[in-house]
Coordinates of C-alpha atoms in Angstrom, one line a residue:
M55 CA -172.7 -20.2 -12.2
K56 CA -169.6 -17.6 -12.0
T57 CA -170.5 -15.0 -14.8
K58 CA -168.9 -11.8 -13.4
Q59 CA -171.4 -8.7 -13.8
F60 CA -170.0 -5.2 -13.5
I61 CA -172.5 -2.4 -12.2
V62 CA -173.4 1.0 -13.7
G63 CA -176.6 2.7 -12.1
L64 CA -178.3 -0.3 -10.3
T65 CA -176.3 -2.9 -12.9
L66 CA -173.9 -3.0 -15.4
S67 CA -173.2 -6.6 -16.6
A68 CA -170.1 -7.9 -18.0
L69 CA -170.8 -7.6 -21.6
L70 CA -172.9 -5.4 -23.8
G71 CA -175.8 -4.6 -25.9
G72 CA -177.8 -2.9 -28.2
G73 CA -180.8 -2.4 -30.8
V74 CA -180.7 -2.1 -34.5
A75 CA -182.2 1.0 -35.9
V76 CA -183.9 0.5 -39.5
G77 CA -184.5 3.3 -41.7
S78 CA -187.5 3.7 -44.0
Y79 CA -187.2 3.8 -48.0
K80 CA -189.8 4.3 -50.4
L81 CA -189.8 2.1 -53.8
L82 CA -190.5 3.6 -57.0
E83 CA -192.9 1.4 -58.9
N84 CA -191.9 3.0 -62.3
D85 CA -188.1 4.1 -62.6
N86 CA -189.5 6.6 -65.1
Q87 CA -192.5 7.9 -62.9
E88 CA -192.2 11.5 -62.8
T89 CA -191.0 13.2 -59.4
T90 CA -192.7 15.3 -57.5
K91 CA -191.8 18.3 -55.8
Q92 CA -191.2 16.7 -52.3
E93 CA -189.8 13.5 -53.7
E94 CA -187.1 16.2 -55.2
Q95 CA -186.6 17.6 -51.3
Y96 CA -186.1 13.8 -49.7
P97 CA -184.6 11.7 -52.7
T98 CA -185.6 8.5 -52.4
V99 CA -183.5 5.0 -52.6
R100 CA -184.1 3.5 -56.0
Y101 CA -184.0 -0.4 -56.4
T102 CA -183.2 -2.1 -59.7
S103 CA -185.5 -5.4 -60.7
D104 CA -182.8 -7.7 -59.6
M105 CA -182.4 -6.2 -56.3
R106 CA -186.2 -6.4 -55.4
S107 CA -186.0 -9.8 -56.2
S108 CA -182.9 -10.8 -53.9
T109 CA -183.1 -11.8 -50.3
N110 CA -180.5 -9.8 -49.0
A111 CA -181.8 -6.6 -51.0
V112 CA -180.3 -3.6 -48.6
P113 CA -179.3 0.2 -49.4
E114 CA -175.9 0.1 -50.3
G115 CA -173.4 -0.2 -47.2
L116 CA -175.5 -1.8 -45.1
N117 CA -175.1 -5.1 -45.7
F118 CA -173.9 -6.9 -42.5
V119 CA -173.3 -10.4 -44.3
K120 CA -169.7 -10.0 -45.1
A121 CA -168.7 -8.6 -42.0
A122 CA -170.4 -11.6 -40.2
Q123 CA -168.7 -14.0 -42.1
T124 CA -165.2 -12.5 -41.6
S125 CA -165.7 -11.9 -37.8
T126 CA -167.6 -14.8 -36.7
P127 CA -164.9 -17.9 -37.0
A128 CA -162.5 -15.7 -35.1
V129 CA -164.4 -14.8 -32.0
V130 CA -164.2 -17.6 -29.5
H131 CA -166.2 -19.1 -26.7
V132 CA -164.1 -18.8 -23.4
M133 CA -164.9 -21.0 -20.4
T134 CA -163.8 -20.5 -16.9
E135 CA -163.6 -23.1 -13.8
Y136 CA -163.3 -21.6 -10.4
S137 CA -162.7 -22.7 -6.9
V138 CA -165.3 -20.6 -4.9
R139 CA -164.0 -20.0 -0.6
S140 CA -165.5 -17.9 1.8
S141 CA -162.9 -15.2 1.3
D142 CA -160.0 -14.1 -1.1
Q143 CA -158.6 -11.6 1.0
Y144 CA -157.7 -10.7 5.0
S145 CA -160.6 -8.8 6.4
S146 CA -158.0 -6.3 7.8
P147 CA -154.1 -6.0 8.0
M148 CA -153.8 -7.2 11.1
D149 CA -150.4 -7.9 12.8
P150 CA -149.8 -11.9 12.2
F151 CA -149.0 -12.2 15.8
L152 CA -152.6 -10.8 17.1
R153 CA -154.1 -13.2 14.2
E154 CA -152.6 -16.0 16.2
F155 CA -155.3 -15.4 19.1
F156 CA -157.8 -13.9 17.4
G157 CA -158.2 -15.4 14.2
D158 CA -159.7 -12.8 12.1
G159 CA -161.0 -15.8 9.4
F160 CA -157.4 -16.4 8.8
G161 CA -156.8 -20.0 7.4
E162 CA -160.4 -20.4 6.9
R163 CA -161.7 -21.9 3.7
V164 CA -164.8 -23.3 2.8
P165 CA -164.8 -25.2 -0.4
R166 CA -168.1 -25.3 -2.3
G167 CA -167.2 -27.2 -5.5
P168 CA -166.0 -25.8 -8.9
Q169 CA -168.1 -23.1 -10.3
M170 CA -168.1 -22.4 -14.0
G171 CA -168.1 -18.8 -15.6
S172 CA -168.0 -18.1 -19.7
G173 CA -167.5 -15.0 -21.9
S174 CA -165.9 -14.2 -25.3
G175 CA -162.5 -14.2 -27.1
V176 CA -161.0 -12.8 -30.3
I177 CA -158.3 -14.5 -32.1
I178 CA -155.9 -11.8 -33.2
A179 CA -153.0 -13.9 -34.4
S180 CA -153.0 -17.0 -36.2
N181 CA -150.4 -19.1 -33.9
G182 CA -153.0 -18.8 -31.1
Y183 CA -153.2 -15.7 -29.4
I184 CA -156.6 -14.5 -28.1
V185 CA -157.6 -11.2 -26.5
T186 CA -160.6 -11.0 -24.1
N187 CA -161.5 -9.1 -21.0
N188 CA -159.7 -9.5 -17.6
H189 CA -162.7 -9.7 -15.6
V190 CA -163.9 -13.1 -17.9
I191 CA -160.7 -14.8 -16.9
D192 CA -160.0 -12.7 -13.4
R193 CA -158.9 -16.1 -10.5
A194 CA -159.8 -18.4 -12.9
D195 CA -158.3 -22.6 -11.7
K196 CA -158.9 -23.5 -15.5
I197 CA -159.5 -21.5 -19.0
E198 CA -160.6 -23.3 -22.0
V199 CA -161.4 -22.1 -25.4
V200 CA -163.8 -23.4 -27.8
L201 CA -163.7 -22.6 -31.5
D202 CA -166.4 -21.4 -33.8
D203 CA -165.8 -25.0 -35.4
K204 CA -166.0 -26.3 -31.8
R205 CA -162.2 -27.6 -31.4
K206 CA -161.3 -26.9 -27.8
F207 CA -158.0 -26.1 -26.3
E208 CA -157.0 -25.3 -22.8
A209 CA -155.6 -22.2 -22.7
T210 CA -152.6 -20.2 -20.9
L211 CA -152.6 -16.6 -19.2
V212 CA -150.1 -14.5 -21.3
G213 CA -150.6 -11.3 -19.5
K214 CA -153.5 -9.2 -18.1
D215 CA -154.2 -5.2 -17.6
P216 CA -156.9 -4.5 -14.9
N217 CA -156.8 -1.2 -16.0
T218 CA -158.1 -1.3 -19.1
D219 CA -159.9 -4.7 -18.6
L220 CA -158.2 -6.7 -21.1
A221 CA -156.0 -9.9 -20.8
L222 CA -154.3 -12.1 -23.4
L223 CA -154.4 -15.7 -23.7
K224 CA -152.4 -18.2 -25.7
I225 CA -153.9 -21.7 -27.1
N226 CA -151.6 -24.4 -28.7
A227 CA -152.8 -24.1 -32.0
D228 CA -151.9 -22.6 -35.7
K229 CA -153.5 -21.6 -38.9
L230 CA -156.2 -20.1 -37.2
P231 CA -158.6 -17.4 -38.5
V232 CA -158.1 -13.9 -37.2
I233 CA -159.6 -10.5 -37.2
R234 CA -157.2 -7.5 -38.3
Y235 CA -157.6 -4.7 -36.8
G236 CA -159.3 -1.3 -37.3
N237 CA -158.7 1.8 -36.7
S238 CA -161.2 2.9 -33.7
D239 CA -160.0 6.3 -34.1
E240 CA -161.9 6.8 -37.4
L241 CA -165.3 5.3 -36.1
Q242 CA -167.8 7.8 -36.2
V243 CA -171.1 8.4 -34.2
G244 CA -173.8 7.0 -36.2
E245 CA -172.0 4.2 -38.0
W246 CA -173.1 0.8 -38.2
V247 CA -171.3 -2.1 -36.0
L248 CA -171.6 -5.6 -35.0
A249 CA -171.0 -7.4 -31.7
V250 CA -169.9 -11.1 -32.1
G251 CA -169.7 -13.2 -28.9
N252 CA -171.4 -15.8 -26.9
P253 CA -174.0 -14.3 -25.1
M254 CA -176.2 -16.8 -22.3
N255 CA -173.7 -19.5 -24.1
L256 CA -175.7 -19.1 -27.4
T257 CA -172.6 -19.3 -29.6
S258 CA -171.2 -17.6 -32.3
T259 CA -174.0 -14.8 -32.0
V260 CA -173.7 -11.7 -34.4
T261 CA -176.0 -8.4 -33.3
A262 CA -176.2 -4.9 -35.1
G263 CA -176.4 -1.4 -33.9
I264 CA -174.6 2.1 -34.4
V265 CA -171.8 3.8 -32.2
S266 CA -174.2 5.8 -30.0
A267 CA -170.8 7.6 -28.2
K268 CA -167.3 7.7 -28.1
G269 CA -164.7 8.7 -25.4
R270 CA -167.4 7.3 -22.5
N271 CA -166.0 7.2 -19.2
I272 CA -168.4 5.3 -17.1
N273 CA -166.2 4.4 -13.6
I274 CA -166.9 0.5 -14.1
L275 CA -163.2 -0.2 -13.6
S276 CA -162.3 1.8 -10.8
A277 CA -165.0 1.1 -9.2
S278 CA -164.4 -2.4 -9.6
Q279 CA -160.8 -2.1 -8.3
R280 CA -162.1 -0.5 -5.0
S281 CA -164.1 -3.6 -4.3
N282 CA -161.3 -5.7 -5.0
G283 CA -159.7 -3.6 -2.1
Q284 CA -157.0 -2.2 -4.7
V285 CA -155.3 1.2 -4.0
G286 CA -155.1 4.1 -6.9
D287 CA -156.8 4.6 -9.9
M288 CA -154.9 4.3 -12.9
T289 CA -157.8 2.9 -14.8
I290 CA -158.0 4.0 -18.6
E291 CA -162.1 4.3 -19.6
S292 CA -163.1 5.8 -23.2
F293 CA -165.4 3.6 -24.2
I294 CA -166.9 3.1 -27.3
Q295 CA -171.1 3.4 -26.9
T296 CA -173.0 1.2 -28.8
D297 CA -176.6 0.2 -28.9
A298 CA -175.8 -3.2 -30.4
A299 CA -177.6 -6.0 -28.3
V300 CA -175.3 -7.5 -26.2
N301 CA -175.8 -9.5 -23.0
P302 CA -173.8 -11.7 -20.5
G303 CA -171.3 -13.8 -22.3
N304 CA -170.5 -11.5 -24.8
S305 CA -167.8 -10.0 -22.7
G306 CA -164.4 -10.1 -24.7
G307 CA -166.0 -10.4 -28.0
A308 CA -165.6 -8.5 -31.0
L309 CA -166.9 -5.4 -32.0
V310 CA -166.4 -4.9 -35.5
N311 CA -167.1 -2.2 -38.4
L312 CA -168.8 -3.5 -41.9
N313 CA -165.6 -4.3 -43.5
G314 CA -165.1 -6.7 -40.5
D315 CA -162.4 -5.1 -38.8
L316 CA -162.2 -5.2 -34.9
V317 CA -162.5 -1.9 -33.7
G318 CA -163.2 -2.9 -29.8
I319 CA -163.5 -5.3 -27.1
N320 CA -167.2 -5.5 -25.9
T321 CA -166.6 -5.0 -21.8
A322 CA -169.9 -3.5 -20.2
I323 CA -173.4 -3.0 -20.5
A324 CA -175.5 -0.4 -18.3
S325 CA -178.6 -2.2 -17.1
Q326 CA -180.7 -2.3 -13.9
T327 CA -181.4 -6.1 -14.9
G328 CA -178.6 -7.4 -15.5
S329 CA -179.6 -8.3 -19.4
F330 CA -179.3 -5.9 -22.4
A331 CA -181.4 -2.5 -21.7
G332 CA -180.0 -0.3 -24.7
Y333 CA -176.4 0.6 -24.4
S334 CA -173.2 -1.4 -24.1
F335 CA -169.3 -0.3 -24.0
A336 CA -166.1 -1.5 -25.6
V337 CA -162.7 -1.1 -25.4
P338 CA -161.2 0.6 -28.7
S339 CA -159.0 -1.0 -30.7
A340 CA -156.3 1.3 -30.6
I341 CA -156.0 0.7 -26.8
V342 CA -156.5 -2.9 -27.0
S343 CA -153.5 -3.1 -29.6
K344 CA -151.3 -1.5 -27.5
V345 CA -151.8 -3.2 -24.5
V346 CA -151.4 -6.6 -26.6
D347 CA -147.8 -5.4 -27.7
D348 CA -146.6 -4.5 -24.5
L349 CA -147.9 -7.8 -23.1
L350 CA -146.0 -9.5 -25.8
K351 CA -142.6 -7.2 -26.0
Y352 CA -142.7 -6.8 -21.8
G353 CA -144.7 -9.1 -20.1
E354 CA -146.4 -6.1 -18.6
V355 CA -147.8 -2.6 -19.9
Q356 CA -145.9 0.0 -19.8
R357 CA -147.9 2.9 -18.5
A358 CA -147.0 6.2 -20.0
L359 CA -148.1 9.4 -17.7
L360 CA -148.5 13.2 -18.6
G361 CA -148.1 14.1 -15.0
A362 CA -151.1 16.5 -14.3
N363 CA -154.0 16.2 -12.5
I364 CA -156.9 17.2 -14.7
Q365 CA -160.6 18.8 -14.5
E366 CA -163.1 18.8 -17.1
I367 CA -164.7 22.1 -17.9
D368 CA -168.7 23.0 -17.2
A369 CA -170.5 26.2 -17.2
A370 CA -170.3 26.4 -13.4
F371 CA -166.5 25.4 -13.3
A372 CA -165.9 28.4 -16.2
K373 CA -167.9 30.8 -14.3
E374 CA -166.0 29.8 -11.1
K375 CA -162.5 30.0 -12.6
G376 CA -163.3 33.1 -15.0
L377 CA -162.8 31.0 -17.9
K378 CA -163.9 32.0 -21.1
T379 CA -164.2 28.8 -22.8
L380 CA -165.6 25.3 -22.1
N381 CA -163.5 23.2 -24.7
G382 CA -160.3 21.5 -23.2
V383 CA -159.6 20.3 -19.6
Y384 CA -158.1 22.6 -17.0
I385 CA -154.7 21.2 -15.4
A386 CA -155.7 21.4 -11.5
R387 CA -151.9 20.4 -10.7
V388 CA -148.9 19.6 -11.9
T389 CA -146.8 16.8 -10.7
E390 CA -143.2 17.3 -9.4
N391 CA -140.3 15.8 -11.7
S392 CA -143.2 14.8 -14.6
G393 CA -143.0 15.5 -18.3
A394 CA -145.5 18.2 -17.6
Q395 CA -143.9 20.3 -15.2
E396 CA -140.7 20.2 -17.6
A397 CA -142.6 20.9 -20.7
G398 CA -143.7 24.2 -18.7
L399 CA -147.2 23.3 -18.3
R400 CA -148.9 24.9 -15.1
E401 CA -152.0 25.1 -12.8
G402 CA -155.0 26.9 -14.8
D403 CA -153.8 25.5 -18.2
I404 CA -156.3 24.4 -20.7
I405 CA -155.1 21.4 -22.8
T406 CA -157.1 21.2 -26.1
S407 CA -155.3 18.7 -28.0
I408 CA -152.7 15.8 -28.0
N409 CA -150.6 15.3 -31.0
G410 CA -153.7 17.2 -32.9
V411 CA -156.8 15.2 -31.7
A412 CA -159.2 17.4 -30.0
I413 CA -159.5 17.0 -26.2
N414 CA -162.6 18.1 -24.8
K415 CA -162.9 15.2 -21.9
S416 CA -160.6 13.8 -19.3
S417 CA -161.3 10.3 -21.0
Q418 CA -160.4 11.3 -24.0
L419 CA -157.1 12.7 -22.8
L420 CA -156.2 9.4 -21.3
E421 CA -157.0 7.6 -23.9
Q422 CA -154.3 9.5 -26.0
I423 CA -152.2 9.1 -23.7
A424 CA -152.6 5.5 -22.9
R425 CA -151.3 4.7 -26.5
Y426 CA -148.0 5.8 -25.6
R427 CA -145.0 4.3 -23.7
P428 CA -142.6 6.2 -21.2
G429 CA -140.0 8.2 -23.0
D430 CA -142.5 8.9 -26.1
K431 CA -142.8 12.5 -27.1
V432 CA -146.4 14.5 -27.3
K433 CA -147.6 17.6 -28.7
V434 CA -149.8 19.3 -26.6
E435 CA -151.7 22.4 -27.3
Y436 CA -153.1 24.5 -24.5
L437 CA -154.7 27.8 -23.6
R438 CA -152.8 30.1 -21.2
D439 CA -154.5 33.3 -20.5
G440 CA -156.5 33.2 -23.2
K441 CA -153.3 32.4 -25.7
D442 CA -152.8 29.7 -27.8
K443 CA -149.6 27.4 -26.9
S444 CA -147.7 24.6 -27.5
A445 CA -145.3 22.4 -25.8
N446 CA -143.9 18.9 -26.5
V447 CA -144.2 16.7 -23.3
T448 CA -141.6 13.8 -22.7
L449 CA -144.0 10.7 -20.9
K450 CA -143.0 9.4 -17.9
N451 CA -143.7 6.4 -15.7
L452 CA -145.0 5.9 -12.1
N453 CA -141.3 6.5 -10.9
S454 CA -140.9 9.7 -12.6
S455 CA -138.8 7.6 -15.5
T456 CA -138.3 7.2 -19.2
E457 CA -137.1 3.7 -19.0
I458 CA -139.5 0.9 -20.1
T459 CA -139.3 -2.0 -17.1
K460 CA -139.2 -5.5 -18.6
R461 CA -140.8 -8.2 -16.5
A462 CA -137.7 -10.4 -15.7
V463 CA -137.9 -14.2 -15.9
A464 CA -137.6 -15.8 -12.0
K465 CA -135.2 -18.7 -11.6
A466 CA -135.6 -21.5 -9.1
V467 CA -133.3 -20.5 -5.8
A468 CA -132.1 -23.2 -3.3
F469 CA -131.8 -21.4 0.0
D470 CA -131.2 -23.5 3.6
G471 CA -131.6 -27.0 2.1
A472 CA -134.7 -25.8 0.5
T473 CA -136.3 -25.2 -3.4
F474 CA -138.1 -21.9 -3.9
E475 CA -139.5 -21.6 -7.4
P476 CA -141.3 -18.9 -9.3
V477 CA -145.1 -18.8 -9.3
S478 CA -146.5 -19.3 -13.3
K479 CA -149.0 -16.4 -13.9
Q480 CA -152.0 -19.1 -13.9
E481 CA -151.5 -19.5 -10.8
M482 CA -151.1 -15.8 -9.9
N483 CA -154.5 -15.4 -11.7
K484 CA -156.0 -18.0 -9.8
L485 CA -155.0 -17.1 -6.3
G486 CA -155.5 -13.3 -7.1
I487 CA -151.5 -12.8 -6.2
D488 CA -149.2 -10.4 -8.2
G489 CA -145.7 -12.9 -7.3
G490 CA -144.2 -15.0 -4.4
A491 CA -142.0 -18.0 -3.9
K492 CA -143.1 -21.8 -4.1
I493 CA -141.1 -23.9 -1.6
T494 CA -140.4 -27.8 -2.2
G495 CA -138.0 -30.4 -0.5
V496 CA -139.1 -28.9 3.2
R497 CA -138.7 -32.4 4.6
N498 CA -134.6 -32.0 3.8
S499 CA -134.3 -28.4 4.8
K500 CA -134.1 -26.1 7.9
F501 CA -137.5 -25.5 7.4
R502 CA -139.0 -28.8 8.4
D503 CA -139.8 -28.1 11.8
T504 CA -141.9 -24.5 11.1
G505 CA -145.1 -26.5 9.9
I506 CA -144.5 -25.5 6.2
K507 CA -145.3 -27.8 3.5
D508 CA -144.1 -28.5 0.1
G509 CA -146.2 -26.4 -2.4
F510 CA -146.8 -23.2 0.0
I511 CA -146.1 -20.0 -1.8
I512 CA -144.7 -17.5 0.4
T513 CA -146.0 -13.8 -0.6
R514 CA -144.7 -11.9 2.4
I515 CA -141.7 -11.9 4.9
D516 CA -142.4 -9.5 7.6
K517 CA -143.1 -6.3 6.2
F518 CA -141.4 -7.1 2.9
P519 CA -143.1 -8.5 0.0
V520 CA -142.2 -11.4 -1.9
N521 CA -142.6 -11.0 -5.7
D522 CA -139.9 -14.0 -6.8
P523 CA -137.8 -16.8 -5.5
S524 CA -134.7 -14.2 -4.9
D525 CA -136.9 -12.1 -2.4
V526 CA -136.5 -15.0 -0.1
Q527 CA -132.9 -15.3 0.3
K528 CA -132.6 -11.6 0.0
H529 CA -134.9 -11.0 3.4
L530 CA -133.9 -14.3 5.3
K531 CA -130.0 -14.6 4.7
D532 CA -128.8 -11.8 6.7
F533 CA -132.0 -12.2 9.5
E534 CA -130.2 -13.0 12.9
G535 CA -132.0 -13.8 16.0
G536 CA -136.0 -13.0 17.2
V537 CA -139.2 -14.2 15.2
V538 CA -140.0 -13.4 11.6
Y539 CA -143.2 -13.8 10.1
I540 CA -143.7 -15.6 6.8
E541 CA -147.2 -15.1 5.3
G542 CA -148.3 -16.9 2.1
V543 CA -151.1 -19.2 0.8
Y544 CA -151.3 -23.3 -0.8
P545 CA -152.3 -23.9 -4.3
D546 CA -156.1 -24.8 -2.8
G547 CA -156.6 -21.2 -1.7
L548 CA -155.8 -21.7 1.9
K549 CA -154.2 -18.6 3.5
A550 CA -151.5 -19.6 6.3
Y551 CA -148.4 -17.7 7.9
Y552 CA -145.5 -19.5 10.0
P553 CA -143.4 -17.5 12.4
I554 CA -139.7 -18.4 12.0
G555 CA -137.0 -18.1 14.7
K556 CA -133.2 -18.0 14.0
S557 CA -130.4 -17.6 16.5

């Protein structure tokens, strides 16, 4: 079973959890009964005779039935299939020439047969768009979605964002039930919520709990990226923490309020066993809606940056820096050519709010900035030398630009008799690659003597990455003499490289 799990502490399972807190209420036997002084100080809940006879009798505002009925039909079971191999990455960046003699496990493949995994997803559009967690579908060969009414569809991957652990799927269906977005900003600690999903393959399961905390950073996404050999940390963690019981299989499912509105996507649980142990974590709907919107409009998430390294303030840090407040976050460094620098922010400033939203933790700042795109402006309020100040900061992207990047639609390219085709998102996801060019028509091309077979996906030519078919032509057309190494992977996961000489 390839149900992925994340670890926090000893174990952090890839879903969420919680328990239901139940209040106690004193029923008055006689509505005309004289109230005692103690009862006047601690008012009791009074039920009418009709309410006492009802099987659904609960205090007003604590009825979960409506929310469950509204949300359950729009939460789906996501079934995945994987081909497990001995290694998905090179164990070291060894030069291809050396790998030819020393191996380094290059090209090794040990198929173990298909492995199955499962999670949950939420229908957000009646024409078949479904949001789930990236770790639910990461590198899946096949993705199937089972609706609450038991209909089954094969899903295609529209896009994903590992930095928020979200992914968008599409099935060929319409007139589907949907969950409307709620406002996660209005969610309050202590408020009741429901977790809806498919834990342990128990479909359409609903559990209840309260919001335990907001803006929680558990370093789960950055730890996952490091374990997968990814460099850098652009992760956004500002989870809603709840105690609604969640277990493996709930990942990607809905966290809803008592109106049945989507306030989060269940993502992880804090556990030492891999099963629910009391706390679960969900991506706020404010981030979910922005990521989904970006994937639909641009094909990739538009990540905006403030342009400052920040440090949380505790008592020890405040004493070290001579600060007179524990509120806000401290600017440790301002990036060159960033929006923060251009707006006049500098090291030592203490950011206290973004667009009027109070900031006391780095996770809160990251969550607020994550809602915007490069080119958007935000009002930053801050302290400098104990004085309140504000600045309008124009957010930029990683390239210090305000431009919106849109993933271009790659086209097939003919070169030296062969055809190079773009790689589908599904295949990229399955193989763990970010792009490439698939070669066909080798037999009648100048590549026929290289050993390359039809279907090989070129991912690198010498030191240059290949993101789409045009890169092959760009890096090979002006090549003269010597040997050039072409690296890539076959659709079954076999990695290979080929030396090509031209004269």
